[in-house]
Amino acid sequence: MRVGCFINKTLTLSTDYSKAVGADLEFAFNLESVFKSSYYTNYDLNPYTEQSGYGKVNMRIGLIDHNNGWSLALLGKNLTDKYTTTYSTDMSFSPAGMYATWVEPGRSIAVQAGYRF
């Protein structure tokens, strides 16, 4: 039995790697893969509101200086650039079959900097 807005299967694989670089620095790497089975984004189980199964990849590469308290990282989210719908709802006062949907963002790349004092 399929229940609306519930994902049947989710699999997350993640790996972390870090290595000292010189006397003060640390290189850090994280890779994460998330796989989700198909699900309905509305409780009415309308086939038009079904989100097909998908996989997304996230990554973080960073350099950390523990002695001086700074860090710098490059982050990538949804590197597979999958546009997925998380929720949909019937639109009031619209013709039957009209839905408003919430879509997760596509690929994003960011730089993250930190300083501890």
C-alpha positions as a printed Julia matrix, in Angstrom:
117×3 Matrix{Float64}:
   0.0    0.0     0.0
   1.38   3.42   -0.94
   0.78   6.24    1.52
   0.97   9.85    0.36
   4.0   12.0     1.26
   5.95   9.09    2.69
   9.1    7.81    1.08
   9.26   4.02    1.0
  13.04   3.69    0.87
  15.94   6.03    1.56
  19.62   5.12    1.37
  22.4    7.47    2.45
  26.06   6.68    1.87
  28.69   8.99    3.32
  32.45   8.97    3.55
  34.83  11.27    5.41
  38.57  11.62    4.88
  41.03  13.86    6.67
  44.81  14.13    6.57
  47.36  16.36    8.23
  49.08  18.72    5.81
  52.29  20.05    7.28
  52.49  20.91   10.97
  49.39  23.09   11.32
  46.9   22.28    8.56
  44.33  19.56    8.01
  42.72  18.6     4.71
  39.12  17.38    5.1
  36.87  15.77    2.49
  33.26  14.58    2.76
  31.16  12.92    0.08
  27.5   12.02    0.59
  25.07  10.24   -1.71
  21.35  10.19   -0.97
  18.96   7.9    -2.84
  15.17   8.04   -2.4
  12.44   5.87   -3.88
   9.4    7.36   -5.57
   6.69   8.98   -3.47
   3.57  11.08   -3.8
   3.88  14.75   -2.92
   0.16  15.1    -2.14
  -2.09  12.95    0.03
  -4.61  12.31   -2.74
  -2.21   9.84   -4.46
  -2.8   11.46   -7.83
  -0.29  10.01  -10.33
   0.55  13.56  -11.47
   1.92  14.32   -8.0
   4.31  11.36   -7.92
   7.99  12.22   -7.55
  10.06   9.51   -9.23
  13.01   8.01   -7.36
  16.29   9.9    -7.53
  19.83  10.23   -6.23
  21.7   13.35   -5.16
  25.38  13.89   -4.37
  26.78  16.42   -1.89
  30.46  17.21   -1.28
  32.68  19.29    1.01
  36.42  19.91    0.58
  38.14  21.97    3.25
  41.37  23.16    4.77
  41.54  23.73    8.53
  44.2   25.46   10.62
  43.58  24.28   14.19
  46.37  26.41   15.72
  45.25  29.73   14.22
  41.53  28.95   14.27
  40.55  29.4    10.62
  38.98  27.15    8.03
  38.1   27.39    4.35
  35.88  24.99    2.43
  34.21  24.48   -0.92
  30.71  22.99   -0.69
  28.64  21.43   -3.44
  25.04  20.41   -2.89
  22.91  18.43   -5.32
  25.82  18.03   -7.72
  23.67  15.78   -9.91
  21.46  18.87  -10.48
  18.18  17.01   -9.87
  15.1   19.16   -9.49
  12.75  17.34   -7.14
   9.36  18.15   -5.67
   8.94  17.81   -1.92
   5.29  18.76   -1.56
   2.28  19.73   -3.63
  -1.19  20.93   -2.76
  -4.44  21.48   -4.61
  -4.89  25.11   -5.66
  -8.07  26.6    -4.21
 -10.45  28.29   -6.62
  -8.63  26.8    -9.63
  -9.76  24.2   -12.16
  -9.53  20.59  -11.02
  -6.06  19.12  -11.31
  -4.14  22.37  -10.63
  -1.39  22.02   -8.02
   1.1   24.33   -6.34
   4.43  22.56   -5.81
   7.52  23.13   -3.69
  10.7   22.35   -5.58
  14.09  21.77   -3.98
  16.92  23.85   -5.47
  19.19  22.51   -8.18
  22.98  22.39   -7.98
  24.62  24.92   -5.66
  28.28  25.67   -5.05
  29.44  27.78   -2.09
  32.6   28.84   -0.29
  32.56  28.61    3.48
  35.04  30.44    5.7
  35.34  30.32    9.47
  37.44  31.86   12.2
  37.49  30.92   15.88
  38.7   33.45   18.4
